[in-house]
PDB file of C-alpha atoms in Angstrom:
ATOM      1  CA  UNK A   1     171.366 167.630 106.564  1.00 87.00           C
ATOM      2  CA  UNK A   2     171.665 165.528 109.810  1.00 92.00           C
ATOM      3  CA  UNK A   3     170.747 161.851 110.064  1.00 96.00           C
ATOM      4  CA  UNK A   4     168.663 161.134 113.048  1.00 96.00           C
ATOM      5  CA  UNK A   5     168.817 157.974 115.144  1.00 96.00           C
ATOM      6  CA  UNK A   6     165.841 155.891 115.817  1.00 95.00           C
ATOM      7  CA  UNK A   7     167.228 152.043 118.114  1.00 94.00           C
ATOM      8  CA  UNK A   8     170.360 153.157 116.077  1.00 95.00           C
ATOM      9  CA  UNK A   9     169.131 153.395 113.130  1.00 96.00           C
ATOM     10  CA  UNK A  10     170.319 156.663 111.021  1.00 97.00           C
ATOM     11  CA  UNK A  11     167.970 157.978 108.525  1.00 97.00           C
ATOM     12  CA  UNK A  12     167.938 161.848 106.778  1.00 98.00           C
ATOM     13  CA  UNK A  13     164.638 163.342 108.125  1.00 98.00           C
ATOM     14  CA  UNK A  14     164.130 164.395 104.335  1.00 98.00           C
ATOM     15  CA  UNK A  15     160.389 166.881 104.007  1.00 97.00           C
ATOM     16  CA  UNK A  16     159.603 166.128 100.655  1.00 96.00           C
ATOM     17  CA  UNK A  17     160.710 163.696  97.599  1.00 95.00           C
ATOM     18  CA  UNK A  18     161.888 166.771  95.921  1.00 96.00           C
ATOM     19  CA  UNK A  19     164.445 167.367  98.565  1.00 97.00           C
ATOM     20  CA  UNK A  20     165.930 163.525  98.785  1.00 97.00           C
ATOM     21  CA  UNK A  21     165.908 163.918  95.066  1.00 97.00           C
ATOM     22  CA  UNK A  22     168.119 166.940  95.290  1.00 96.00           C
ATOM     23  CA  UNK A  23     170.130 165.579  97.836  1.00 97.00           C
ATOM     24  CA  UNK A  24     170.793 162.105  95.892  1.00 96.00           C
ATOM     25  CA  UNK A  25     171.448 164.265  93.019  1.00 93.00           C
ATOM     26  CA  UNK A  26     174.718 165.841  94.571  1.00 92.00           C
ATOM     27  CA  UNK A  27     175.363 162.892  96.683  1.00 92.00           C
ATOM     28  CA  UNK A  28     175.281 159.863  94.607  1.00 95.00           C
ATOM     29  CA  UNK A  29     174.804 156.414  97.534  1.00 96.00           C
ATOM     30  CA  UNK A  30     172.424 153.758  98.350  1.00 97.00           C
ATOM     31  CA  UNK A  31     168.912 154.735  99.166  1.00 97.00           C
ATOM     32  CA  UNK A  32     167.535 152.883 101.681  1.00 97.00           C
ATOM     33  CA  UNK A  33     164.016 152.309 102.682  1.00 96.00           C
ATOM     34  CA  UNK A  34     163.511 152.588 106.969  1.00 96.00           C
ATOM     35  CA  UNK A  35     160.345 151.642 108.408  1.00 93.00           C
ATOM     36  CA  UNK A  36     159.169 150.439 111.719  1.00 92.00           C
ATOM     37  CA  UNK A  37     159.737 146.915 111.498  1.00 90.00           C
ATOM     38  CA  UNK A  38     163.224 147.663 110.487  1.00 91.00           C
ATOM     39  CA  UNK A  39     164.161 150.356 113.407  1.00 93.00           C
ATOM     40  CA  UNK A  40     162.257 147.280 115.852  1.00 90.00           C
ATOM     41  CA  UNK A  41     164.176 144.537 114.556  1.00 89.00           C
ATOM     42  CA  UNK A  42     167.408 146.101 113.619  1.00 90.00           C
ATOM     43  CA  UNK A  43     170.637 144.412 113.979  1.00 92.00           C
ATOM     44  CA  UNK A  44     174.317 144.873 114.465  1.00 93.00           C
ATOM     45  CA  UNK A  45     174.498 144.203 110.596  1.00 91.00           C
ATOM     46  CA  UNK A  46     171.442 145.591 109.149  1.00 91.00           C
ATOM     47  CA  UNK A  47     172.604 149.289 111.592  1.00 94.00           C
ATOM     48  CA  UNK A  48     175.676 149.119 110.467  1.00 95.00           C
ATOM     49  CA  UNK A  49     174.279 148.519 106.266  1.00 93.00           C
ATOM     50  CA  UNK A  50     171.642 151.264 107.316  1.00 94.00           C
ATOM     51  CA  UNK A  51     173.755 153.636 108.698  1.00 96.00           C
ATOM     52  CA  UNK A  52     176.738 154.070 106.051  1.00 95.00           C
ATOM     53  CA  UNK A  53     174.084 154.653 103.488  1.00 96.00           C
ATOM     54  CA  UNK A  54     171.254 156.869 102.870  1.00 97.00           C
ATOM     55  CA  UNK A  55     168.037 156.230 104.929  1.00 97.00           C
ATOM     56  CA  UNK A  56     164.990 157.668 104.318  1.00 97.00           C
ATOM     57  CA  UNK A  57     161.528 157.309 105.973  1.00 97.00           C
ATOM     58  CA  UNK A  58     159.889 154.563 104.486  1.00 95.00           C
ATOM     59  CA  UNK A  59     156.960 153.670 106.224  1.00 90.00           C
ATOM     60  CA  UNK A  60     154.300 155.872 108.720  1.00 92.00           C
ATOM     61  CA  UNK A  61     155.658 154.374 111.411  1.00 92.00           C
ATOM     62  CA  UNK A  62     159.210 155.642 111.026  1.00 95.00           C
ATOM     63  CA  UNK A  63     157.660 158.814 109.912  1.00 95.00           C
ATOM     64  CA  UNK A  64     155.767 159.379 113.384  1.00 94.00           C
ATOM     65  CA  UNK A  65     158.822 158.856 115.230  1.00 95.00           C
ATOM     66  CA  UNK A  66     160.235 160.823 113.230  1.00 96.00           C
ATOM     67  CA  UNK A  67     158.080 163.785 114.179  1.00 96.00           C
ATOM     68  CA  UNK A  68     158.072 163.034 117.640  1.00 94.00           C
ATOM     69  CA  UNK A  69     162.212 163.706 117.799  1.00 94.00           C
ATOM     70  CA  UNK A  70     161.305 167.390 116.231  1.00 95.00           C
ATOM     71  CA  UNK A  71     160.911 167.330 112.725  1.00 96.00           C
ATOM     72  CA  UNK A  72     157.458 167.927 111.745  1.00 96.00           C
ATOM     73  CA  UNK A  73     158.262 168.234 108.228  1.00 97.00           C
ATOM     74  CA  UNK A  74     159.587 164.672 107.710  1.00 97.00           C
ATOM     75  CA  UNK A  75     157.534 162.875 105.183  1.00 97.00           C
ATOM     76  CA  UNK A  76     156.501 159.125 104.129  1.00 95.00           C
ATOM     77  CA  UNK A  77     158.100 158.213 100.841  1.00 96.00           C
ATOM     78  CA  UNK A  78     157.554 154.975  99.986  1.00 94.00           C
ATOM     79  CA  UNK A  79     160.156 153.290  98.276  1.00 94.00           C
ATOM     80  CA  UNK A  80     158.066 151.619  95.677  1.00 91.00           C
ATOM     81  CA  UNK A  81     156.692 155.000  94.215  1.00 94.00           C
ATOM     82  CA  UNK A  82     160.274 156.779  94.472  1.00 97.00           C
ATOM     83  CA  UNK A  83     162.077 154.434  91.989  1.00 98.00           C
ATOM     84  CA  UNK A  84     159.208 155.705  89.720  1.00 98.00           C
ATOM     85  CA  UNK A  85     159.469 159.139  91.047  1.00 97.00           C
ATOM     86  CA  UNK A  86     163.615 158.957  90.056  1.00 98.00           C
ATOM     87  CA  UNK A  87     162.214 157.297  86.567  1.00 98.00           C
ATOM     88  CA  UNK A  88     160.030 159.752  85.585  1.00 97.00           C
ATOM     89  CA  UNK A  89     162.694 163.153  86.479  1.00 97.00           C
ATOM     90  CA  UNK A  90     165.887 161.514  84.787  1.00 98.00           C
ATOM     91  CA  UNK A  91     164.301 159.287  82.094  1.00 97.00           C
ATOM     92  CA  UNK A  92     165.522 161.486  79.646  1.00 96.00           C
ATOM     93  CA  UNK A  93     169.004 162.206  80.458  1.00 97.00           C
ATOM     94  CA  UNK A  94     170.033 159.196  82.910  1.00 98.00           C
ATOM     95  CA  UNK A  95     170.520 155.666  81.506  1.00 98.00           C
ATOM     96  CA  UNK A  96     169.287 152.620  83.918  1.00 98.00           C
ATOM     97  CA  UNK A  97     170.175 149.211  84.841  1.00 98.00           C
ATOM     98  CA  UNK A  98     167.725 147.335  86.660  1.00 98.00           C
ATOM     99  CA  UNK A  99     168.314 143.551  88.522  1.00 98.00           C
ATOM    100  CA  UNK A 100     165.570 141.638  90.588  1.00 96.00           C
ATOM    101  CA  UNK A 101     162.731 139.482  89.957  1.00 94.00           C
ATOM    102  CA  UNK A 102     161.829 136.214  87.945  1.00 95.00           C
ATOM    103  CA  UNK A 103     162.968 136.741  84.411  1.00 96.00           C
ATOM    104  CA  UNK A 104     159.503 136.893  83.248  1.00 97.00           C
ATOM    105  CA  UNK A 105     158.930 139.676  86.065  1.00 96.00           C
ATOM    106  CA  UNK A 106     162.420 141.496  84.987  1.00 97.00           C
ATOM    107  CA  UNK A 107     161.020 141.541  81.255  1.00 98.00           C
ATOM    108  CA  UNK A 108     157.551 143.030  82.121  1.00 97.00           C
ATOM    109  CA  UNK A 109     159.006 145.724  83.981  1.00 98.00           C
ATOM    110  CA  UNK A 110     161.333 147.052  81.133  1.00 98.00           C
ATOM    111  CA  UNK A 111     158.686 146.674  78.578  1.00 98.00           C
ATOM    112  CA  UNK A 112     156.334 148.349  80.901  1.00 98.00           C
ATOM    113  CA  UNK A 113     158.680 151.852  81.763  1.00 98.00           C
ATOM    114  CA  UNK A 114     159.974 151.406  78.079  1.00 98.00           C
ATOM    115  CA  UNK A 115     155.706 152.198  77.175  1.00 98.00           C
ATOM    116  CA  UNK A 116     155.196 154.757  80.052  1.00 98.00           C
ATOM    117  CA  UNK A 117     158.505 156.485  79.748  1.00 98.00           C
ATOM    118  CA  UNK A 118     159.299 156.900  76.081  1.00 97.00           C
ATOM    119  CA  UNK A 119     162.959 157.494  75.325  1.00 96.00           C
ATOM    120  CA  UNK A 120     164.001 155.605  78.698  1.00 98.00           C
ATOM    121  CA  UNK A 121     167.540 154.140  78.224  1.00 98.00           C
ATOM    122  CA  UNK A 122     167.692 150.863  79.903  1.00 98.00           C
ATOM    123  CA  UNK A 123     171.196 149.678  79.229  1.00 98.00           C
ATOM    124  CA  UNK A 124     171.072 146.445  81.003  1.00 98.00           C
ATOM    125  CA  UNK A 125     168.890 144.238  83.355  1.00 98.00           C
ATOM    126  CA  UNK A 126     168.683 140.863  84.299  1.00 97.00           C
ATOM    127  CA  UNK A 127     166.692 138.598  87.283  1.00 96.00           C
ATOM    128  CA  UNK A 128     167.658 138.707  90.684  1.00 95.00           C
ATOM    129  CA  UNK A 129     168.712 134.725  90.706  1.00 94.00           C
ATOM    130  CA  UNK A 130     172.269 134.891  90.995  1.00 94.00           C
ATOM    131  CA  UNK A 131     173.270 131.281  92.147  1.00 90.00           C
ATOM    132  CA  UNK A 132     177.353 131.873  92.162  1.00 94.00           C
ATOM    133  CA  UNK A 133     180.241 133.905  92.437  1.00 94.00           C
ATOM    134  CA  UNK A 134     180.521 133.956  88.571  1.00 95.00           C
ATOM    135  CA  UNK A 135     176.704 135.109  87.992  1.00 95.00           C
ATOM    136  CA  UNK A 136     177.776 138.397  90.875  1.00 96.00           C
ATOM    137  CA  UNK A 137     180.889 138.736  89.015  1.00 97.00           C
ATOM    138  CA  UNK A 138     179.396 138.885  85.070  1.00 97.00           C
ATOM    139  CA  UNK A 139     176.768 140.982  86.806  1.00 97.00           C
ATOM    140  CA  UNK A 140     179.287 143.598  88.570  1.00 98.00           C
ATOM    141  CA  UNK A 141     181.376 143.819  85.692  1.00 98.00           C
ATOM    142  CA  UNK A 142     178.454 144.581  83.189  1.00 98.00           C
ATOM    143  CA  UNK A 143     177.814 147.122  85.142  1.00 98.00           C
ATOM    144  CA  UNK A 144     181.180 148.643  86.210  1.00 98.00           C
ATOM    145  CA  UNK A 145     181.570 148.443  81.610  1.00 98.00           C
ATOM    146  CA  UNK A 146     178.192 150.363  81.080  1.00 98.00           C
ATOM    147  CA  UNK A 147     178.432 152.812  83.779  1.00 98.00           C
ATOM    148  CA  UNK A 148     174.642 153.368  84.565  1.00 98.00           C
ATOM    149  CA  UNK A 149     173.678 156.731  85.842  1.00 98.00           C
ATOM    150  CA  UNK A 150     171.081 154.527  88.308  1.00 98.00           C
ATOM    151  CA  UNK A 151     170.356 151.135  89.362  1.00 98.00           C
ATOM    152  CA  UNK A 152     167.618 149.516  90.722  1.00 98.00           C
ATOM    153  CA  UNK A 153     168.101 146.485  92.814  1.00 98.00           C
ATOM    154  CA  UNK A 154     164.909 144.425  93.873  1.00 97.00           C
ATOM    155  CA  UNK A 155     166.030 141.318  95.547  1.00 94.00           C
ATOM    156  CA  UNK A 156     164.776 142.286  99.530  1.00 87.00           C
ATOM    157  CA  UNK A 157     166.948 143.526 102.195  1.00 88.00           C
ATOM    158  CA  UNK A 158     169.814 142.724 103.641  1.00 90.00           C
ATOM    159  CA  UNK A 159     170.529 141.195 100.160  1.00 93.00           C
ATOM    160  CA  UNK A 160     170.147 143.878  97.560  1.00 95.00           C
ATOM    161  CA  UNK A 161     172.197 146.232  99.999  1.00 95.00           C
ATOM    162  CA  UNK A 162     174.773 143.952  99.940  1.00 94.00           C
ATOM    163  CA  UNK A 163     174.896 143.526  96.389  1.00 96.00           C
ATOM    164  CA  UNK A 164     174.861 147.408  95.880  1.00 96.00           C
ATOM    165  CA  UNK A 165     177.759 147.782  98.015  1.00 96.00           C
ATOM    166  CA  UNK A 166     179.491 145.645  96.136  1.00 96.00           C
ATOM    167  CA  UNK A 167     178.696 147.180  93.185  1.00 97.00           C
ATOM    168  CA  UNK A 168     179.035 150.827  93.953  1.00 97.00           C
ATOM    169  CA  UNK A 169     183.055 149.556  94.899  1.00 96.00           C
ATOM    170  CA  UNK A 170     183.587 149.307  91.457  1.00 97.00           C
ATOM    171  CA  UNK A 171     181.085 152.185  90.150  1.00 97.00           C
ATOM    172  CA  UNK A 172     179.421 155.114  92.126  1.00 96.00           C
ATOM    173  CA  UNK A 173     175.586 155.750  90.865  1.00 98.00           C
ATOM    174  CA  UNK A 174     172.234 156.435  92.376  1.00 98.00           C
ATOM    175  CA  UNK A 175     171.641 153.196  93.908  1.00 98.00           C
ATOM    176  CA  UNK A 176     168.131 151.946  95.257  1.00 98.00           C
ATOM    177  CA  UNK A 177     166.577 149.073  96.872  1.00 96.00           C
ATOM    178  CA  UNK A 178     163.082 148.087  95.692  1.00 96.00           C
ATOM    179  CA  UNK A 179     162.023 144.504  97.393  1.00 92.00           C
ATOM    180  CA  UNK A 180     159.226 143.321  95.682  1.00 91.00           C
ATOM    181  CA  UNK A 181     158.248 146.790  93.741  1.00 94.00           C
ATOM    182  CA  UNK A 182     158.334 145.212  90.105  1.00 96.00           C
ATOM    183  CA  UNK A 183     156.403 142.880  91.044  1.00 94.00           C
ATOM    184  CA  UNK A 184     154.103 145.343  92.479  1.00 92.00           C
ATOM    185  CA  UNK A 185     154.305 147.798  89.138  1.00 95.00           C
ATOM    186  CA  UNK A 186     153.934 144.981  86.734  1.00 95.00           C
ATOM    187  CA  UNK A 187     150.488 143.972  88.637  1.00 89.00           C
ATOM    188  CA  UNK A 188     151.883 140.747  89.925  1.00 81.00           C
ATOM    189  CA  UNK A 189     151.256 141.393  93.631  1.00 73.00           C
ATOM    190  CA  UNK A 190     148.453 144.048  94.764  1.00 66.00           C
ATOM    191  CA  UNK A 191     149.528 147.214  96.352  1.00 60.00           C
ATOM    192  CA  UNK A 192     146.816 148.805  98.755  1.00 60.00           C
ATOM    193  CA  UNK A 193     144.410 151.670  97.331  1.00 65.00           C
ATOM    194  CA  UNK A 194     144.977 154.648  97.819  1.00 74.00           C
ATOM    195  CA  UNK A 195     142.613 156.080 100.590  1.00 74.00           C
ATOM    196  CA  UNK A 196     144.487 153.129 102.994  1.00 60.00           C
ATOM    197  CA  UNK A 197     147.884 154.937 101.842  1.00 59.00           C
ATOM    198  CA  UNK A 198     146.421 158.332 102.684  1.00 68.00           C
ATOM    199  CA  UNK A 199     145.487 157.147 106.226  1.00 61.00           C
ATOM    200  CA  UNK A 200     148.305 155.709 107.032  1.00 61.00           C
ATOM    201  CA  UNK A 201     146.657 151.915 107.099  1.00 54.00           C
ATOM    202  CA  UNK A 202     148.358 150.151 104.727  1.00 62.00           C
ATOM    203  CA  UNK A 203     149.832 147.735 107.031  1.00 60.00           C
ATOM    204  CA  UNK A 204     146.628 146.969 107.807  1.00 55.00           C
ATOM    205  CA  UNK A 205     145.303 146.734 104.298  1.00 54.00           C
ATOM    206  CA  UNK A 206     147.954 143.965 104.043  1.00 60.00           C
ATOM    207  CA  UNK A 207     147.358 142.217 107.111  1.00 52.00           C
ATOM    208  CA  UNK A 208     143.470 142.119 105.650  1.00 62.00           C
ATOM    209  CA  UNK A 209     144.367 140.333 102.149  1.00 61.00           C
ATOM    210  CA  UNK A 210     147.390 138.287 104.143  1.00 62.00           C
ATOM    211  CA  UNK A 211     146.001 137.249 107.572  1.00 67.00           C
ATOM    212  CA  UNK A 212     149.269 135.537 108.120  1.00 65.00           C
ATOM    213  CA  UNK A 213     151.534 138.430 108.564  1.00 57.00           C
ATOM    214  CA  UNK A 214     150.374 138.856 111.979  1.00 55.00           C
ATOM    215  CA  UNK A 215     152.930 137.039 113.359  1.00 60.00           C
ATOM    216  CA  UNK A 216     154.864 140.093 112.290  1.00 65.00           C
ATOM    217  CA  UNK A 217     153.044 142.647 112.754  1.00 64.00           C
ATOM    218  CA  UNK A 218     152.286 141.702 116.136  1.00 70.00           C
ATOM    219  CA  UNK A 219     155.440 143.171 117.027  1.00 71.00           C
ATOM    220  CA  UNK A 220     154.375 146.678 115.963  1.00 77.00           C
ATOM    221  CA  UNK A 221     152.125 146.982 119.143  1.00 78.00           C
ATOM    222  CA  UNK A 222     156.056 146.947 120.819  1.00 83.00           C
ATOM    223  CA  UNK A 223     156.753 149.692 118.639  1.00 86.00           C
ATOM    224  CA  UNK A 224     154.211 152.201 119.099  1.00 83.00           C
ATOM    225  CA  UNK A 225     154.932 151.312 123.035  1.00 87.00           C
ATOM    226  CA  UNK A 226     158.371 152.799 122.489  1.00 83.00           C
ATOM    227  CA  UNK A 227     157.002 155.477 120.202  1.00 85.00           C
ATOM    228  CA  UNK A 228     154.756 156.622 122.991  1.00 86.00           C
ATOM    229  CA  UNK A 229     157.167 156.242 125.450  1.00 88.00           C
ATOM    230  CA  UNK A 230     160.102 158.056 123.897  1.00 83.00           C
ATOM    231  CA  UNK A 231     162.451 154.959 123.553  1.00 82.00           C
ATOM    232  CA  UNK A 232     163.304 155.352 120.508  1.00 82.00           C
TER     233      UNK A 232
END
């Protein structure tokens, strides 16, 4: 499968979860969530992050643009149902390391997937405070020791791709970025219902319950501008 190019930014125009589950499956990498803020605002570094791992379509936006360079069948899979998604098809024969979060957060999120998910093998997790070289070091070689099938970094982006990197030097898994998704799955911060994610509007569901974000999302109006004028 090709990557396509949106302001530089490569991501696998994948038509269903099934299919980037497959394709992680026999190509083990970083999963990265795209959307339109990140194709508007990308950088030398965050392309260059982006484009030597494995995007996928994140958001509507990126999905749309998506569709407009020929592939009708690219889909919107967001990246804090996937982890889920990757929990729920391996939880019985993968083991799992997750990192991110307040320690209290960390904790809910294991006892939650240990409830949902019974027979989940969690070998190791901690919070995503690591204040040193020493903390990134103990946390590396913990992992490089237990050898995780998957690992789920929530610490926000460019950070947690960063981190995985360095990781995935020392040990190749299924790695994925999750922001703030355990704090999302453990009820902490409210994800919009679903008929806004059906539509599409969930950016604006957000924008609703956090009036502030429009100083970023102001910047989508320059986005759909390129969308409708092909500059992307």
């Amino acid at each position: 499968m090709e990557k396509i190019s949106l302001n530089g930014v490569e991501m696998y125009p994948f038509a269903s979860e099934d299919e980037l589950l497959e394709f992680v499956k026999e190509k083990k990498g970083i999963l990265v969530a795209i959307n339109a803020e990140k194709i508007l605002h990308a950088t030398d570094q965050t392309r260059t992050i982006i484009n030597r791992n494995i995007g996928y379509c994140d958001g509507a936006g990126a999905m749309f643009a998506l569709h407009k360079k020929g592939y009708p069948k690219a889909c919107k899979i967001p990246g804090c149902e996937l982890w889920l998604k990757i929990v729920a098809k391996w939880h019985k024969t993968h083991t799992f390391y997750l990192v991110g979060g307040q320690k209290s957060v960390i904790e809910a999120t294991v006892v939650k997937l240990r409830e949902e998910f019974p027979g989940i093998n969690i070998i190791g997790y901690r919070d995503g405070y690591i204040n040193s070289s020493d903390d990134k070091e103990s946390l590396i070689s913990d992992i490089a020791m237990k050898k995780p099938d998957v690992v789920f970094v929530a610490m926000g982006s460019p950070k947690q791709e960063l981190l995985m990197e360095e990781i995935q030097q020392r040990h190749n898994a299924i790695f994925q970025g999750l922001g703030g998704s355990f704090d999302v799955y453990t009820g902490r911060v409210e994800r919009a219902t679903q008929w806004w994610i059906d539509h599409n509007l969930e950016f604006a569901y957000r924008l609703i319950k956090q009036p502030s974000r429009i100083k970023r999302q102001i910047h989508l109006l320059k986005y759909l501008w390129w969308l409708e004028t092909n500059k992307l």
